[in-house]
């Protein structure tokens, strides 16, 4: 794989690098992206119609079951070489910040120390009424498990369309973005804000924008470097080309 020597030199010199990942970063771990066709029973639904507070209010069991299946798939999956390349970059760059929109926990599983999980995590569950996190719930329950405190329906502690992002996590992501010299956008369609606007914020502050995606996105015309392909192949190759 050939990389522009200018990019290699930027990366060798950079002390502040930020990477934002999306569902494409987990695709090679066998997890479906939001734009992929969903499997089996779920093929009749658009994930964008399931990941909303309105969908949960309409049919909590349907939404709970979709997340239960995604949780099971995430538990069975393994980080791929792209996740591991990001772990290595964390140890090679003085200040490396990893921001993810993924809720599958694979960055942590690979060994990333403190991924900023903008959209929460499938392994956390909270009450849809009182907001309290639940330490335990019956995964095999026939109905949506109730909150032990107030009896409300439990729901995944993830951010749905139309909901606000966890303020502290977003704040840390914005701060890292603003000071980054190189900003990676990896496996994200770049359609969902505010995560999508991070790359543009980095660019405004003079960061070099590197995009890795299976296909062009709305960000591509503004990226300094675009690599079309799989992040599980491109990231390890780039890691080796820069740091040996
Ligand atoms: N390597 C790199 N990119 C890939 C790969 C791969 N192996 N496979 C797919 N892609 C790209 C696709 O081309 C697409 O642009 O990953 C992107 C996945 O896009 P989405 O499914 O839209 O995922 P994401 O950008 O993470 O979605 C953002 O939307 O529904 C919400 O909260 C949800 O976090 C999610 C957010």
PDB file of C-alpha atoms and ligand atoms in Angstrom:
ATOM      1  CA  UNK A   1       0.000   0.000   0.000  1.00  0.00           C
ATOM      2  CA  UNK A   2       1.401   3.402  -0.946  1.00  0.00           C
ATOM      3  CA  UNK A   3       1.139   6.420   1.355  1.00  0.00           C
ATOM      4  CA  UNK A   4       2.040   9.985   0.440  1.00  0.00           C
ATOM      5  CA  UNK A   5       5.417  10.805   2.127  1.00  0.00           C
ATOM      6  CA  UNK A   6       3.924  14.147   3.194  1.00  0.00           C
ATOM      7  CA  UNK A   7       1.306  12.348   5.276  1.00  0.00           C
ATOM      8  CA  UNK A   8       3.937  10.059   6.781  1.00  0.00           C
ATOM      9  CA  UNK A   9       6.009  13.042   7.824  1.00  0.00           C
ATOM     10  CA  UNK A  10       2.983  14.856   9.298  1.00  0.00           C
ATOM     11  CA  UNK A  11       2.221  11.799  11.391  1.00  0.00           C
ATOM     12  CA  UNK A  12       5.830  11.268  12.506  1.00  0.00           C
ATOM     13  CA  UNK A  13       5.989  14.838  13.751  1.00  0.00           C
ATOM     14  CA  UNK A  14       2.520  15.106  15.252  1.00  0.00           C
ATOM     15  CA  UNK A  15       2.199  15.157  19.022  1.00  0.00           C
ATOM     16  CA  UNK A  16      -1.591  15.568  19.122  1.00  0.00           C
ATOM     17  CA  UNK A  17      -3.632  13.173  17.034  1.00  0.00           C
ATOM     18  CA  UNK A  18      -7.366  12.481  17.295  1.00  0.00           C
ATOM     19  CA  UNK A  19      -9.321   9.658  15.678  1.00  0.00           C
ATOM     20  CA  UNK A  20     -13.091   9.388  15.325  1.00  0.00           C
ATOM     21  CA  UNK A  21     -14.531   5.970  14.506  1.00  0.00           C
ATOM     22  CA  UNK A  22     -17.948   4.810  13.359  1.00  0.00           C
ATOM     23  CA  UNK A  23     -19.698   1.552  12.600  1.00  0.00           C
ATOM     24  CA  UNK A  24     -17.379   0.802   9.647  1.00  0.00           C
ATOM     25  CA  UNK A  25     -14.482   0.307  12.093  1.00  0.00           C
ATOM     26  CA  UNK A  26     -16.322  -2.734  13.497  1.00  0.00           C
ATOM     27  CA  UNK A  27     -17.567  -4.101  10.178  1.00  0.00           C
ATOM     28  CA  UNK A  28     -14.569  -6.428   9.848  1.00  0.00           C
ATOM     29  CA  UNK A  29     -15.382  -7.762  13.313  1.00  0.00           C
ATOM     30  CA  UNK A  30     -18.623  -9.014  11.809  1.00  0.00           C
ATOM     31  CA  UNK A  31     -20.920  -6.277  13.133  1.00  0.00           C
ATOM     32  CA  UNK A  32     -23.393  -4.640  10.786  1.00  0.00           C
ATOM     33  CA  UNK A  33     -23.204  -0.919  10.136  1.00  0.00           C
ATOM     34  CA  UNK A  34     -26.334   1.229  10.293  1.00  0.00           C
ATOM     35  CA  UNK A  35     -26.503   1.491   6.526  1.00  0.00           C
ATOM     36  CA  UNK A  36     -26.027  -2.251   5.928  1.00  0.00           C
ATOM     37  CA  UNK A  37     -29.008  -4.467   5.383  1.00  0.00           C
ATOM     38  CA  UNK A  38     -29.957  -5.912   8.772  1.00  0.00           C
ATOM     39  CA  UNK A  39     -30.148  -9.687   9.057  1.00  0.00           C
ATOM     40  CA  UNK A  40     -33.093 -12.070   9.355  1.00  0.00           C
ATOM     41  CA  UNK A  41     -36.165 -10.745  11.120  1.00  0.00           C
ATOM     42  CA  UNK A  42     -34.599  -7.280  11.323  1.00  0.00           C
ATOM     43  CA  UNK A  43     -34.260  -6.908   7.552  1.00  0.00           C
ATOM     44  CA  UNK A  44     -37.760  -5.383   7.447  1.00  0.00           C
ATOM     45  CA  UNK A  45     -36.646  -2.474   9.659  1.00  0.00           C
ATOM     46  CA  UNK A  46     -34.399   0.510   9.043  1.00  0.00           C
ATOM     47  CA  UNK A  47     -32.125   0.861  12.069  1.00  0.00           C
ATOM     48  CA  UNK A  48     -32.760   4.584  11.957  1.00  0.00           C
ATOM     49  CA  UNK A  49     -36.395   3.803  12.771  1.00  0.00           C
ATOM     50  CA  UNK A  50     -35.433   1.598  15.718  1.00  0.00           C
ATOM     51  CA  UNK A  51     -32.835   3.807  17.401  1.00  0.00           C
ATOM     52  CA  UNK A  52     -35.233   6.545  18.471  1.00  0.00           C
ATOM     53  CA  UNK A  53     -37.143   7.438  21.654  1.00  0.00           C
ATOM     54  CA  UNK A  54     -40.340   7.428  19.590  1.00  0.00           C
ATOM     55  CA  UNK A  55     -39.772   3.845  18.451  1.00  0.00           C
ATOM     56  CA  UNK A  56     -39.185   2.787  22.065  1.00  0.00           C
ATOM     57  CA  UNK A  57     -42.345   4.578  23.229  1.00  0.00           C
ATOM     58  CA  UNK A  58     -44.328   2.888  20.446  1.00  0.00           C
ATOM     59  CA  UNK A  59     -42.938  -0.599  20.885  1.00  0.00           C
ATOM     60  CA  UNK A  60     -40.437  -0.982  23.737  1.00  0.00           C
ATOM     61  CA  UNK A  61     -40.150  -4.746  23.297  1.00  0.00           C
ATOM     62  CA  UNK A  62     -39.170  -4.452  19.621  1.00  0.00           C
ATOM     63  CA  UNK A  63     -36.438  -1.918  20.359  1.00  0.00           C
ATOM     64  CA  UNK A  64     -35.231  -3.836  23.446  1.00  0.00           C
ATOM     65  CA  UNK A  65     -34.982  -7.039  21.375  1.00  0.00           C
ATOM     66  CA  UNK A  66     -33.007  -5.309  18.624  1.00  0.00           C
ATOM     67  CA  UNK A  67     -30.477  -4.097  21.155  1.00  0.00           C
ATOM     68  CA  UNK A  68     -30.412  -7.500  22.897  1.00  0.00           C
ATOM     69  CA  UNK A  69     -29.450  -9.039  19.572  1.00  0.00           C
ATOM     70  CA  UNK A  70     -26.802  -6.397  18.919  1.00  0.00           C
ATOM     71  CA  UNK A  71     -25.453  -6.905  22.449  1.00  0.00           C
ATOM     72  CA  UNK A  72     -25.205 -10.656  21.837  1.00  0.00           C
ATOM     73  CA  UNK A  73     -23.432 -10.050  18.496  1.00  0.00           C
ATOM     74  CA  UNK A  74     -20.999  -7.600  20.106  1.00  0.00           C
ATOM     75  CA  UNK A  75     -20.214 -10.068  22.893  1.00  0.00           C
ATOM     76  CA  UNK A  76     -19.387 -12.756  20.342  1.00  0.00           C
ATOM     77  CA  UNK A  77     -17.218 -10.467  18.215  1.00  0.00           C
ATOM     78  CA  UNK A  78     -13.503  -9.756  18.461  1.00  0.00           C
ATOM     79  CA  UNK A  79     -11.593  -6.545  17.765  1.00  0.00           C
ATOM     80  CA  UNK A  80     -10.064  -6.490  14.252  1.00  0.00           C
ATOM     81  CA  UNK A  81      -6.583  -5.294  13.120  1.00  0.00           C
ATOM     82  CA  UNK A  82      -7.932  -1.726  12.752  1.00  0.00           C
ATOM     83  CA  UNK A  83      -8.834  -1.603  16.448  1.00  0.00           C
ATOM     84  CA  UNK A  84      -5.379  -2.930  17.359  1.00  0.00           C
ATOM     85  CA  UNK A  85      -3.603  -0.419  15.106  1.00  0.00           C
ATOM     86  CA  UNK A  86      -5.392   2.368  17.009  1.00  0.00           C
ATOM     87  CA  UNK A  87      -4.183   0.896  20.312  1.00  0.00           C
ATOM     88  CA  UNK A  88      -0.619   0.962  18.971  1.00  0.00           C
ATOM     89  CA  UNK A  89      -0.989   4.539  17.758  1.00  0.00           C
ATOM     90  CA  UNK A  90      -2.042   5.514  21.269  1.00  0.00           C
ATOM     91  CA  UNK A  91       1.336   4.363  22.544  1.00  0.00           C
ATOM     92  CA  UNK A  92       3.280   5.989  19.676  1.00  0.00           C
ATOM     93  CA  UNK A  93       1.778   9.477  19.702  1.00  0.00           C
ATOM     94  CA  UNK A  94       2.313  11.774  22.674  1.00  0.00           C
ATOM     95  CA  UNK A  95      -1.370  12.714  22.979  1.00  0.00           C
ATOM     96  CA  UNK A  96      -3.710  10.426  21.121  1.00  0.00           C
ATOM     97  CA  UNK A  97      -7.452  10.751  21.647  1.00  0.00           C
ATOM     98  CA  UNK A  98      -9.877   8.140  20.402  1.00  0.00           C
ATOM     99  CA  UNK A  99     -13.479   9.180  19.939  1.00  0.00           C
ATOM    100  CA  UNK A 100     -16.055   6.618  18.902  1.00  0.00           C
ATOM    101  CA  UNK A 101     -19.690   6.569  17.899  1.00  0.00           C
ATOM    102  CA  UNK A 102     -19.719   2.804  18.374  1.00  0.00           C
ATOM    103  CA  UNK A 103     -21.526   1.228  21.290  1.00  0.00           C
ATOM    104  CA  UNK A 104     -20.001  -2.252  20.898  1.00  0.00           C
ATOM    105  CA  UNK A 105     -17.085  -1.834  23.339  1.00  0.00           C
ATOM    106  CA  UNK A 106     -14.550  -3.235  20.837  1.00  0.00           C
ATOM    107  CA  UNK A 107     -12.033  -0.398  21.289  1.00  0.00           C
ATOM    108  CA  UNK A 108     -11.811  -1.170  24.992  1.00  0.00           C
ATOM    109  CA  UNK A 109     -11.661  -4.895  24.259  1.00  0.00           C
ATOM    110  CA  UNK A 110      -8.679  -4.243  21.959  1.00  0.00           C
ATOM    111  CA  UNK A 111      -6.909  -2.295  24.723  1.00  0.00           C
ATOM    112  CA  UNK A 112      -7.625   1.366  23.987  1.00  0.00           C
ATOM    113  CA  UNK A 113      -7.334   3.034  27.357  1.00  0.00           C
ATOM    114  CA  UNK A 114      -9.986   5.702  27.358  1.00  0.00           C
ATOM    115  CA  UNK A 115     -12.141   5.778  24.238  1.00  0.00           C
ATOM    116  CA  UNK A 116     -14.616   8.650  24.386  1.00  0.00           C
ATOM    117  CA  UNK A 117     -17.877   6.826  23.733  1.00  0.00           C
ATOM    118  CA  UNK A 118     -20.102   9.545  22.308  1.00  0.00           C
ATOM    119  CA  UNK A 119     -23.113   7.286  21.872  1.00  0.00           C
ATOM    120  CA  UNK A 120     -22.849   5.233  25.071  1.00  0.00           C
ATOM    121  CA  UNK A 121     -22.297   1.519  25.394  1.00  0.00           C
ATOM    122  CA  UNK A 122     -24.475  -1.531  24.830  1.00  0.00           C
ATOM    123  CA  UNK A 123     -23.303  -3.087  28.066  1.00  0.00           C
ATOM    124  CA  UNK A 124     -24.924  -0.342  30.094  1.00  0.00           C
ATOM    125  CA  UNK A 125     -28.650  -0.260  30.701  1.00  0.00           C
ATOM    126  CA  UNK A 126     -30.696   2.460  32.364  1.00  0.00           C
ATOM    127  CA  UNK A 127     -34.303   3.123  33.296  1.00  0.00           C
ATOM    128  CA  UNK A 128     -36.358   4.945  30.671  1.00  0.00           C
ATOM    129  CA  UNK A 129     -38.372   6.605  33.469  1.00  0.00           C
ATOM    130  CA  UNK A 130     -36.051   7.559  36.335  1.00  0.00           C
ATOM    131  CA  UNK A 131     -32.750   7.379  34.400  1.00  0.00           C
ATOM    132  CA  UNK A 132     -31.028   5.224  37.033  1.00  0.00           C
ATOM    133  CA  UNK A 133     -28.467   2.755  35.664  1.00  0.00           C
ATOM    134  CA  UNK A 134     -29.262  -0.902  36.284  1.00  0.00           C
ATOM    135  CA  UNK A 135     -26.405  -3.105  37.477  1.00  0.00           C
ATOM    136  CA  UNK A 136     -28.182  -6.272  36.433  1.00  0.00           C
ATOM    137  CA  UNK A 137     -31.117  -7.355  34.291  1.00  0.00           C
ATOM    138  CA  UNK A 138     -32.622 -10.537  32.932  1.00  0.00           C
ATOM    139  CA  UNK A 139     -31.318 -10.838  29.395  1.00  0.00           C
ATOM    140  CA  UNK A 140     -33.575 -13.805  28.621  1.00  0.00           C
ATOM    141  CA  UNK A 141     -36.734 -12.091  29.862  1.00  0.00           C
ATOM    142  CA  UNK A 142     -39.813 -12.466  27.633  1.00  0.00           C
ATOM    143  CA  UNK A 143     -40.737  -8.841  28.234  1.00  0.00           C
ATOM    144  CA  UNK A 144     -38.720  -5.640  28.688  1.00  0.00           C
ATOM    145  CA  UNK A 145     -37.049  -5.966  32.109  1.00  0.00           C
ATOM    146  CA  UNK A 146     -38.367  -3.489  34.707  1.00  0.00           C
ATOM    147  CA  UNK A 147     -36.278  -0.959  36.667  1.00  0.00           C
ATOM    148  CA  UNK A 148     -35.626  -2.355  40.170  1.00  0.00           C
ATOM    149  CA  UNK A 149     -36.237   1.125  41.631  1.00  0.00           C
ATOM    150  CA  UNK A 150     -39.347   2.469  39.913  1.00  0.00           C
ATOM    151  CA  UNK A 151     -40.642  -0.357  37.713  1.00  0.00           C
ATOM    152  CA  UNK A 152     -40.197   1.642  34.474  1.00  0.00           C
ATOM    153  CA  UNK A 153     -38.947  -0.076  31.333  1.00  0.00           C
ATOM    154  CA  UNK A 154     -35.199  -0.558  31.158  1.00  0.00           C
ATOM    155  CA  UNK A 155     -33.502   0.603  27.945  1.00  0.00           C
ATOM    156  CA  UNK A 156     -29.951   0.513  26.589  1.00  0.00           C
ATOM    157  CA  UNK A 157     -27.799   3.398  27.788  1.00  0.00           C
ATOM    158  CA  UNK A 158     -27.038   4.531  24.261  1.00  0.00           C
ATOM    159  CA  UNK A 159     -27.770   7.801  22.525  1.00  0.00           C
ATOM    160  CA  UNK A 160     -30.723   7.583  20.147  1.00  0.00           C
ATOM    161  CA  UNK A 161     -31.477   9.897  17.236  1.00  0.00           C
ATOM    162  CA  UNK A 162     -32.786  13.166  18.627  1.00  0.00           C
ATOM    163  CA  UNK A 163     -31.192  12.668  22.080  1.00  0.00           C
ATOM    164  CA  UNK A 164     -28.338  14.735  23.421  1.00  0.00           C
ATOM    165  CA  UNK A 165     -24.865  13.356  23.840  1.00  0.00           C
ATOM    166  CA  UNK A 166     -23.299  12.909  27.288  1.00  0.00           C
ATOM    167  CA  UNK A 167     -22.027  16.444  27.987  1.00  0.00           C
ATOM    168  CA  UNK A 168     -18.691  15.539  29.607  1.00  0.00           C
ATOM    169  CA  UNK A 169     -17.755  13.081  26.886  1.00  0.00           C
ATOM    170  CA  UNK A 170     -18.682  15.513  24.134  1.00  0.00           C
ATOM    171  CA  UNK A 171     -16.760  18.275  25.873  1.00  0.00           C
ATOM    172  CA  UNK A 172     -13.609  16.147  26.050  1.00  0.00           C
ATOM    173  CA  UNK A 173     -14.032  15.155  22.393  1.00  0.00           C
ATOM    174  CA  UNK A 174     -14.391  18.778  21.275  1.00  0.00           C
ATOM    175  CA  UNK A 175     -11.342  19.858  23.308  1.00  0.00           C
ATOM    176  CA  UNK A 176      -9.143  17.110  21.830  1.00  0.00           C
ATOM    177  CA  UNK A 177     -10.431  17.878  18.349  1.00  0.00           C
ATOM    178  CA  UNK A 178      -9.609  21.577  18.600  1.00  0.00           C
ATOM    179  CA  UNK A 179      -5.957  21.006  19.441  1.00  0.00           C
ATOM    180  CA  UNK A 180      -5.286  18.097  17.122  1.00  0.00           C
ATOM    181  CA  UNK A 181      -2.689  18.378  14.379  1.00  0.00           C
ATOM    182  CA  UNK A 182      -3.984  15.318  12.562  1.00  0.00           C
ATOM    183  CA  UNK A 183      -7.606  14.179  12.693  1.00  0.00           C
ATOM    184  CA  UNK A 184      -8.722  10.754  11.440  1.00  0.00           C
ATOM    185  CA  UNK A 185     -12.290  10.007  10.419  1.00  0.00           C
ATOM    186  CA  UNK A 186     -12.635   6.238  10.175  1.00  0.00           C
ATOM    187  CA  UNK A 187     -15.590   4.145   9.015  1.00  0.00           C
ATOM    188  CA  UNK A 188     -18.245   6.742   9.638  1.00  0.00           C
ATOM    189  CA  UNK A 189     -20.787   7.985   7.127  1.00  0.00           C
ATOM    190  CA  UNK A 190     -20.422  11.416   8.691  1.00  0.00           C
ATOM    191  CA  UNK A 191     -24.140  12.078   8.593  1.00  0.00           C
ATOM    192  CA  UNK A 192     -24.991  12.226  12.285  1.00  0.00           C
ATOM    193  CA  UNK A 193     -24.231  15.413  14.166  1.00  0.00           C
ATOM    194  CA  UNK A 194     -22.572  16.553  16.332  1.00  0.00           C
ATOM    195  CA  UNK A 195     -20.071  13.759  15.786  1.00  0.00           C
ATOM    196  CA  UNK A 196     -19.927  14.563  12.080  1.00  0.00           C
ATOM    197  CA  UNK A 197     -19.015  18.189  12.718  1.00  0.00           C
ATOM    198  CA  UNK A 198     -15.882  17.265  14.685  1.00  0.00           C
ATOM    199  CA  UNK A 199     -13.816  16.714  11.549  1.00  0.00           C
ATOM    200  CA  UNK A 200     -14.834  20.114  10.234  1.00  0.00           C
ATOM    201  CA  UNK A 201     -13.997  21.751  13.567  1.00  0.00           C
ATOM    202  CA  UNK A 202     -10.549  20.145  13.426  1.00  0.00           C
ATOM    203  CA  UNK A 203     -10.081  21.358   9.872  1.00  0.00           C
ATOM    204  CA  UNK A 204     -11.012  24.912  10.808  1.00  0.00           C
ATOM    205  CA  UNK A 205      -8.263  24.832  13.430  1.00  0.00           C
ATOM    206  CA  UNK A 206      -5.729  23.733  10.827  1.00  0.00           C
ATOM    207  CA  UNK A 207      -5.609  19.986  11.433  1.00  0.00           C
ATOM    208  CA  UNK A 208      -4.733  17.648   8.592  1.00  0.00           C
ATOM    209  CA  UNK A 209      -7.827  15.545   7.891  1.00  0.00           C
ATOM    210  CA  UNK A 210      -7.342  11.878   7.032  1.00  0.00           C
ATOM    211  CA  UNK A 211     -10.388   9.866   6.073  1.00  0.00           C
ATOM    212  CA  UNK A 212     -10.554   6.083   5.820  1.00  0.00           C
ATOM    213  CA  UNK A 213     -13.816   4.696   4.496  1.00  0.00           C
ATOM    214  CA  UNK A 214     -15.135   1.982   2.235  1.00  0.00           C
ATOM    215  CA  UNK A 215     -16.674   4.709   0.088  1.00  0.00           C
ATOM    216  CA  UNK A 216     -16.635   8.513  -0.252  1.00  0.00           C
ATOM    217  CA  UNK A 217     -18.725  10.483   2.249  1.00  0.00           C
ATOM    218  CA  UNK A 218     -19.787  14.140   2.566  1.00  0.00           C
ATOM    219  CA  UNK A 219     -16.457  14.742   4.332  1.00  0.00           C
ATOM    220  CA  UNK A 220     -14.325  13.363   1.486  1.00  0.00           C
ATOM    221  CA  UNK A 221     -14.095  16.578  -0.595  1.00  0.00           C
ATOM    222  CA  UNK A 222     -12.751  18.355   2.491  1.00  0.00           C
ATOM    223  CA  UNK A 223     -10.329  15.662   3.595  1.00  0.00           C
ATOM    224  CA  UNK A 224      -6.628  16.221   2.889  1.00  0.00           C
ATOM    225  CA  UNK A 225      -6.128  12.484   2.434  1.00  0.00           C
ATOM    226  CA  UNK A 226      -8.801   9.934   1.617  1.00  0.00           C
ATOM    227  CA  UNK A 227      -8.200   6.187   1.658  1.00  0.00           C
ATOM    228  CA  UNK A 228     -10.927   4.109   0.087  1.00  0.00           C
ATOM    229  CA  UNK A 229     -11.066   0.658   1.633  1.00  0.00           C
ATOM    230  CA  UNK A 230     -11.245  -1.323   4.818  1.00  0.00           C
ATOM    231  CA  UNK A 231      -9.974   0.236   8.023  1.00  0.00           C
ATOM    232  CA  UNK A 232      -8.763  -3.180   9.239  1.00  0.00           C
ATOM    233  CA  UNK A 233      -6.298  -3.204   6.350  1.00  0.00           C
ATOM    234  CA  UNK A 234      -5.442   0.480   5.902  1.00  0.00           C
ATOM    235  CA  UNK A 235      -4.817   1.400   9.553  1.00  0.00           C
ATOM    236  CA  UNK A 236      -2.228  -1.350  10.237  1.00  0.00           C
ATOM    237  CA  UNK A 237      -0.484  -0.574   6.920  1.00  0.00           C
ATOM    238  CA  UNK A 238      -0.357   3.138   7.740  1.00  0.00           C
ATOM    239  CA  UNK A 239       0.856   2.403  11.270  1.00  0.00           C
ATOM    240  CA  UNK A 240       3.734   0.341   9.864  1.00  0.00           C
ATOM    241  CA  UNK A 241       4.564   2.912   7.171  1.00  0.00           C
ATOM    242  CA  UNK A 242       4.813   5.746   9.714  1.00  0.00           C
ATOM    243  CA  UNK A 243       6.432   4.098  12.715  1.00  0.00           C
ATOM    244  CA  UNK A 244       7.972   0.933  11.279  1.00  0.00           C
TER     245      UNK A 244
HETATM  246  N1  LIG B   1     -13.745   0.012   6.700  1.00  0.00           N
HETATM  247  C1  LIG B   1     -13.982   1.351   6.602  1.00  0.00           C
HETATM  248  N2  LIG B   1     -15.203   1.872   6.408  1.00  0.00           N
HETATM  249  C2  LIG B   1     -16.241   1.022   6.304  1.00  0.00           C
HETATM  250  C3  LIG B   1     -16.080  -0.380   6.378  1.00  0.00           C
HETATM  251  C4  LIG B   1     -14.760  -0.883   6.592  1.00  0.00           C
HETATM  252  N3  LIG B   1     -14.490  -2.189   6.709  1.00  0.00           N
HETATM  253  N4  LIG B   1     -17.304  -0.945   6.246  1.00  0.00           N
HETATM  254  C5  LIG B   1     -18.184   0.045   6.088  1.00  0.00           C
HETATM  255  N5  LIG B   1     -17.567   1.236   6.123  1.00  0.00           N
HETATM  256  C6  LIG B   1     -18.146   2.583   6.074  1.00  0.00           C
HETATM  257  C7  LIG B   1     -19.358   2.751   5.213  1.00  0.00           C
HETATM  258  O1  LIG B   1     -18.987   3.103   3.894  1.00  0.00           O
HETATM  259  C8  LIG B   1     -20.111   3.882   5.918  1.00  0.00           C
HETATM  260  O2  LIG B   1     -19.716   5.142   5.404  1.00  0.00           O
HETATM  261  O3  LIG B   1     -18.556   2.862   7.393  1.00  0.00           O
HETATM  262  C9  LIG B   1     -19.637   3.796   7.364  1.00  0.00           C
HETATM  263  C10 LIG B   1     -20.686   3.318   8.326  1.00  0.00           C
HETATM  264  O4  LIG B   1     -21.663   4.285   8.393  1.00  0.00           O
HETATM  265  P1  LIG B   1     -22.896   4.183   9.395  1.00  0.00           P
HETATM  266  O5  LIG B   1     -23.479   2.812   9.353  1.00  0.00           O
HETATM  267  O6  LIG B   1     -23.755   5.354   9.083  1.00  0.00           O
HETATM  268  O7  LIG B   1     -22.256   4.306  10.815  1.00  0.00           O
HETATM  269  P2  LIG B   1     -21.887   5.592  11.658  1.00  0.00           P
HETATM  270  O8  LIG B   1     -21.303   6.656  10.797  1.00  0.00           O
HETATM  271  O9  LIG B   1     -21.106   5.083  12.805  1.00  0.00           O
HETATM  272  O10 LIG B   1     -23.307   6.049  12.154  1.00  0.00           O
HETATM  273  C11 LIG B   1     -23.335   7.105  13.048  1.00  0.00           C
HETATM  274  O11 LIG B   1     -25.646   6.832  13.468  1.00  0.00           O
HETATM  275  O12 LIG B   1     -27.448   5.470  13.889  1.00  0.00           O
HETATM  276  C12 LIG B   1     -26.504   6.272  14.414  1.00  0.00           C
HETATM  277  O13 LIG B   1     -25.845   6.234  16.638  1.00  0.00           O
HETATM  278  C13 LIG B   1     -25.700   5.554  15.445  1.00  0.00           C
HETATM  279  O14 LIG B   1     -23.389   5.721  15.953  1.00  0.00           O
HETATM  280  C14 LIG B   1     -24.303   5.651  14.904  1.00  0.00           C
HETATM  281  C15 LIG B   1     -24.376   6.899  14.070  1.00  0.00           C
END
